[in-house]
Amino acid sequence: MKFSVNRKELHKAIQNIIGVVPVKTTIPILANILFDLRGDDLILTGTDLEVSISTKIKVQGDLDGSLTIPAKILYEIIRELPDIPVEIDCNENNISLNTEKGFYKLSGESKEEFPKIAVDESEGSFQINAKHFISMINKTIFAVSTDELRTTLMGVYLQVLENELRMVATDGHRLVKIIDSTFKAPGLQKEAIIPTKALNLLTKNVQDDTEIKVSLSDDHIVFQFGETTIFGKEIEGQFPNYERVIPVDNDKTVLLSRDLLSSSVKRVSIFSNSITHQIRLSVSDSLLEVQSEDIEFGGEAKEKITADYSGEPINVGYNANYLLDILKHVAVDEIELHLKDAVSAGIIYPANQKEDENILMLLMPIRLNDN
């Protein structure tokens, strides 16, 4: 295999791939990137067996061939070079990089040892605007569980309906559901639990103005955009019936500024317990009080902010970190906080929903000492 390529193009392609290459692995070849040259088309592929990514760039090809090259050292060399042409010449498993600045030699491994990416035939696909899809991902992925004993919660649940696209994530403490009711996919009805690694790769690599083709099979999901393809194994198992945990009788509605609440929670939570991070929200006529105390160290904080509320007083406790995460991802000026009592889940909505992003964020309370 022999070809010449501009350093900038090669660097960008390797950057796309490097995120999937495992830092530590018991299978050494997974630390390599597969280079496959056919004419002037160079396809680079990386995998950790669960997620794979391939991207194609144009080069000046001299000799077709394939070889896997150590990702880390190749990336470090290419990253440090100026934007000059790079010639790569592979002879058996020896690789040489030649530039006007110098010569670099490293060892690769045969393509035969590299895992073959076997993807089932698609059972359905749809096209979606990248900016919109990434927005839906970013507003759900933060709530995904990291508990390896609950594998079905370790991904974002995607529901594809003919006239609706849903994404849901939960870790048992909070839940996010986002619905695009402008979505159309005639004849298609599929669901999948998508691993966060595949979604993170997608958000890092796709451009806002791109269209993404999403293809679903029984156990794989494939994202295609431009010259790049991401393959992800779906998480096996049944996602919980999330609708059952969303209360329908939260009759106390508080309208308030997201920024004011977020700022108060950040300051007051400094004085919260270092383990529970508990804060108390006390709502009464036109006011919401944010309070915390750390009995062990004698610290206490209390702030009041204005709110649109005229119901009976209510007190509820939350984990400040979880609440701040939710507020961070509700990108609006005003929010609605729907409550029932101190032991029922609270629901946060944007005061004004977007047509293509109807979003609900649920937060489980922490029982207050006086309840």
mmCIF file of N, CA and C in Angstrom, residues 48-102:
data_model
loop_
_atom_site.group_PDB
_atom_site.id
_atom_site.type_symbol
_atom_site.label_atom_id
_atom_site.label_comp_id
_atom_site.label_asym_id
_atom_site.label_seq_id
_atom_site.Cartn_x
_atom_site.Cartn_y
_atom_site.Cartn_z
ATOM 1 N N ASP A 48 -14.151 -1.105 18.703
ATOM 2 C CA ASP A 48 -13.899 -1.722 20.010
ATOM 3 C C ASP A 48 -14.767 -2.965 20.170
ATOM 4 N N LEU A 49 -15.287 -3.467 19.056
ATOM 5 C CA LEU A 49 -16.188 -4.615 18.920
ATOM 6 C C LEU A 49 -17.649 -4.272 19.194
ATOM 7 N N GLU A 50 -17.904 -3.260 20.023
ATOM 8 C CA GLU A 50 -19.279 -2.834 20.286
ATOM 9 C C GLU A 50 -19.700 -1.706 19.338
ATOM 10 N N VAL A 51 -18.767 -0.806 19.081
ATOM 11 C CA VAL A 51 -19.011 0.334 18.203
ATOM 12 C C VAL A 51 -17.877 0.396 17.184
ATOM 13 N N SER A 52 -18.223 0.700 15.938
ATOM 14 C CA SER A 52 -17.219 0.827 14.875
ATOM 15 C C SER A 52 -17.490 2.099 14.086
ATOM 16 N N ILE A 53 -16.426 2.671 13.531
ATOM 17 C CA ILE A 53 -16.587 3.863 12.702
ATOM 18 C C ILE A 53 -15.645 3.773 11.505
ATOM 19 N N SER A 54 -16.169 4.109 10.336
ATOM 20 C CA SER A 54 -15.376 4.136 9.110
ATOM 21 C C SER A 54 -15.563 5.487 8.438
ATOM 22 N N THR A 55 -14.482 5.988 7.853
ATOM 23 C CA THR A 55 -14.581 7.237 7.096
ATOM 24 C C THR A 55 -13.688 7.145 5.872
ATOM 25 N N LYS A 56 -14.094 7.793 4.789
ATOM 26 C CA LYS A 56 -13.362 7.718 3.518
ATOM 27 C C LYS A 56 -12.840 9.087 3.141
ATOM 28 N N ILE A 57 -11.573 9.131 2.712
ATOM 29 C CA ILE A 57 -10.974 10.378 2.225
ATOM 30 C C ILE A 57 -10.312 10.126 0.870
ATOM 31 N N LYS A 58 -10.112 11.209 0.128
ATOM 32 C CA LYS A 58 -9.436 11.132 -1.156
ATOM 33 C C LYS A 58 -7.933 11.312 -0.963
ATOM 34 N N VAL A 59 -7.155 10.462 -1.611
ATOM 35 C CA VAL A 59 -5.697 10.534 -1.555
ATOM 36 C C VAL A 59 -5.160 10.356 -2.973
ATOM 37 N N GLN A 60 -3.852 10.448 -3.112
ATOM 38 C CA GLN A 60 -3.206 10.117 -4.384
ATOM 39 C C GLN A 60 -2.642 8.702 -4.249
ATOM 40 N N GLY A 61 -3.426 7.733 -4.699
ATOM 41 C CA GLY A 61 -3.040 6.334 -4.522
ATOM 42 C C GLY A 61 -2.030 5.869 -5.558
ATOM 43 N N ASP A 62 -1.022 5.137 -5.065
ATOM 44 C CA ASP A 62 -0.012 4.568 -5.958
ATOM 45 C C ASP A 62 -0.069 3.042 -5.991
ATOM 46 N N LEU A 63 -0.441 2.426 -4.862
ATOM 47 C CA LEU A 63 -0.457 0.967 -4.783
ATOM 48 C C LEU A 63 -1.537 0.545 -3.789
ATOM 49 N N ASP A 64 -2.573 -0.153 -4.294
ATOM 50 C CA ASP A 64 -3.673 -0.587 -3.427
ATOM 51 C C ASP A 64 -3.179 -1.566 -2.374
ATOM 52 N N GLY A 65 -3.915 -1.625 -1.261
ATOM 53 C CA GLY A 65 -3.569 -2.575 -0.210
ATOM 54 C C GLY A 65 -4.266 -2.232 1.082
ATOM 55 N N SER A 66 -4.014 -3.066 2.093
ATOM 56 C CA SER A 66 -4.634 -2.874 3.404
ATOM 57 C C SER A 66 -3.636 -3.220 4.496
ATOM 58 N N LEU A 67 -3.733 -2.493 5.613
ATOM 59 C CA LEU A 67 -2.867 -2.755 6.764
ATOM 60 C C LEU A 67 -3.464 -2.040 7.970
ATOM 61 N N THR A 68 -3.240 -2.601 9.149
ATOM 62 C CA THR A 68 -3.668 -1.905 10.364
ATOM 63 C C THR A 68 -2.453 -1.223 10.989
ATOM 64 N N ILE A 69 -2.656 0.020 11.438
ATOM 65 C CA ILE A 69 -1.566 0.863 11.935
ATOM 66 C C ILE A 69 -1.879 1.302 13.361
ATOM 67 N N PRO A 70 -0.914 1.236 14.290
ATOM 68 C CA PRO A 70 -1.159 1.656 15.681
ATOM 69 C C PRO A 70 -1.725 3.078 15.744
ATOM 70 N N ALA A 71 -2.911 3.202 16.338
ATOM 71 C CA ALA A 71 -3.645 4.467 16.296
ATOM 72 C C ALA A 71 -2.956 5.573 17.082
ATOM 73 N N LYS A 72 -2.516 5.274 18.279
ATOM 74 C CA LYS A 72 -1.997 6.326 19.177
ATOM 75 C C LYS A 72 -0.743 6.984 18.602
ATOM 76 N N ILE A 73 0.228 6.179 18.198
ATOM 77 C CA ILE A 73 1.488 6.750 17.725
ATOM 78 C C ILE A 73 1.283 7.454 16.374
ATOM 79 N N LEU A 74 0.414 6.883 15.506
ATOM 80 C CA LEU A 74 0.142 7.524 14.226
ATOM 81 C C LEU A 74 -0.520 8.882 14.454
ATOM 82 N N TYR A 75 -1.490 8.911 15.358
ATOM 83 C CA TYR A 75 -2.194 10.164 15.642
ATOM 84 C C TYR A 75 -1.233 11.225 16.173
ATOM 85 N N GLU A 76 -0.346 10.813 17.068
ATOM 86 C CA GLU A 76 0.594 11.775 17.649
ATOM 87 C C GLU A 76 1.560 12.329 16.603
ATOM 88 N N ILE A 77 2.001 11.483 15.682
ATOM 89 C CA ILE A 77 2.899 11.954 14.620
ATOM 90 C C ILE A 77 2.184 12.956 13.718
ATOM 91 N N ILE A 78 1.007 12.563 13.225
ATOM 92 C CA ILE A 78 0.261 13.402 12.275
ATOM 93 C C ILE A 78 -0.173 14.715 12.942
ATOM 94 N N ARG A 79 -0.545 14.639 14.201
ATOM 95 C CA ARG A 79 -0.988 15.849 14.915
ATOM 96 C C ARG A 79 0.098 16.898 14.991
ATOM 97 N N GLU A 80 1.325 16.477 15.162
ATOM 98 C CA GLU A 80 2.433 17.413 15.372
ATOM 99 C C GLU A 80 3.047 17.930 14.074
ATOM 100 N N LEU A 81 2.674 17.342 12.949
ATOM 101 C CA LEU A 81 3.226 17.802 11.677
ATOM 102 C C LEU A 81 2.545 19.088 11.217
ATOM 103 N N PRO A 82 3.254 19.934 10.487
ATOM 104 C CA PRO A 82 2.597 21.081 9.836
ATOM 105 C C PRO A 82 1.752 20.583 8.665
ATOM 106 N N ASP A 83 0.991 21.472 8.048
ATOM 107 C CA ASP A 83 0.116 21.073 6.939
ATOM 108 C C ASP A 83 0.922 20.923 5.647
ATOM 109 N N ILE A 84 1.530 19.755 5.520
ATOM 110 C CA ILE A 84 2.357 19.429 4.366
ATOM 111 C C ILE A 84 1.951 18.051 3.857
ATOM 112 N N PRO A 85 2.298 17.711 2.617
ATOM 113 C CA PRO A 85 1.976 16.374 2.110
ATOM 114 C C PRO A 85 2.697 15.284 2.906
ATOM 115 N N VAL A 86 2.011 14.166 3.080
ATOM 116 C CA VAL A 86 2.571 13.001 3.779
ATOM 117 C C VAL A 86 2.486 11.811 2.831
ATOM 118 N N GLU A 87 3.594 11.121 2.676
ATOM 119 C CA GLU A 87 3.592 9.901 1.868
ATOM 120 C C GLU A 87 3.696 8.706 2.804
ATOM 121 N N ILE A 88 2.758 7.773 2.660
ATOM 122 C CA ILE A 88 2.762 6.561 3.488
ATOM 123 C C ILE A 88 3.010 5.364 2.582
ATOM 124 N N ASP A 89 4.035 4.596 2.944
ATOM 125 C CA ASP A 89 4.447 3.438 2.151
ATOM 126 C C ASP A 89 4.489 2.230 3.079
ATOM 127 N N CYS A 90 3.690 1.208 2.770
ATOM 128 C CA CYS A 90 3.633 0.005 3.606
ATOM 129 C C CYS A 90 4.197 -1.175 2.820
ATOM 130 N N ASN A 91 5.190 -1.812 3.387
ATOM 131 C CA ASN A 91 5.817 -2.984 2.790
ATOM 132 C C ASN A 91 5.699 -4.125 3.785
ATOM 133 N N GLU A 92 4.860 -5.109 3.455
ATOM 134 C CA GLU A 92 4.479 -6.144 4.410
ATOM 135 C C GLU A 92 3.904 -5.454 5.659
ATOM 136 N N ASN A 93 4.507 -5.614 6.843
ATOM 137 C CA ASN A 93 3.966 -4.980 8.043
ATOM 138 C C ASN A 93 4.783 -3.775 8.485
ATOM 139 N N ASN A 94 5.663 -3.305 7.640
ATOM 140 C CA ASN A 94 6.462 -2.123 7.965
ATOM 141 C C ASN A 94 5.855 -0.890 7.302
ATOM 142 N N ILE A 95 5.758 0.179 8.059
ATOM 143 C CA ILE A 95 5.131 1.413 7.577
ATOM 144 C C ILE A 95 6.136 2.541 7.665
ATOM 145 N N SER A 96 6.284 3.282 6.591
ATOM 146 C CA SER A 96 7.131 4.468 6.629
ATOM 147 C C SER A 96 6.315 5.688 6.246
ATOM 148 N N LEU A 97 6.541 6.763 6.997
ATOM 149 C CA LEU A 97 5.909 8.050 6.713
ATOM 150 C C LEU A 97 7.006 9.007 6.273
ATOM 151 N N ASN A 98 6.844 9.561 5.098
ATOM 152 C CA ASN A 98 7.841 10.483 4.575
ATOM 153 C C ASN A 98 7.217 11.866 4.368
ATOM 154 N N THR A 99 7.919 12.882 4.852
ATOM 155 C CA THR A 99 7.508 14.271 4.607
ATOM 156 C C THR A 99 8.772 15.079 4.346
ATOM 157 N N GLU A 100 8.588 16.333 3.969
ATOM 158 C CA GLU A 100 9.757 17.194 3.772
ATOM 159 C C GLU A 100 10.462 17.489 5.091
ATOM 160 N N LYS A 101 9.791 17.191 6.204
ATOM 161 C CA LYS A 101 10.390 17.421 7.524
ATOM 162 C C LYS A 101 11.193 16.232 8.022
ATOM 163 N N GLY A 102 10.866 15.034 7.537
ATOM 164 C CA GLY A 102 11.593 13.888 8.050
ATOM 165 C C GLY A 102 10.974 12.564 7.662
#
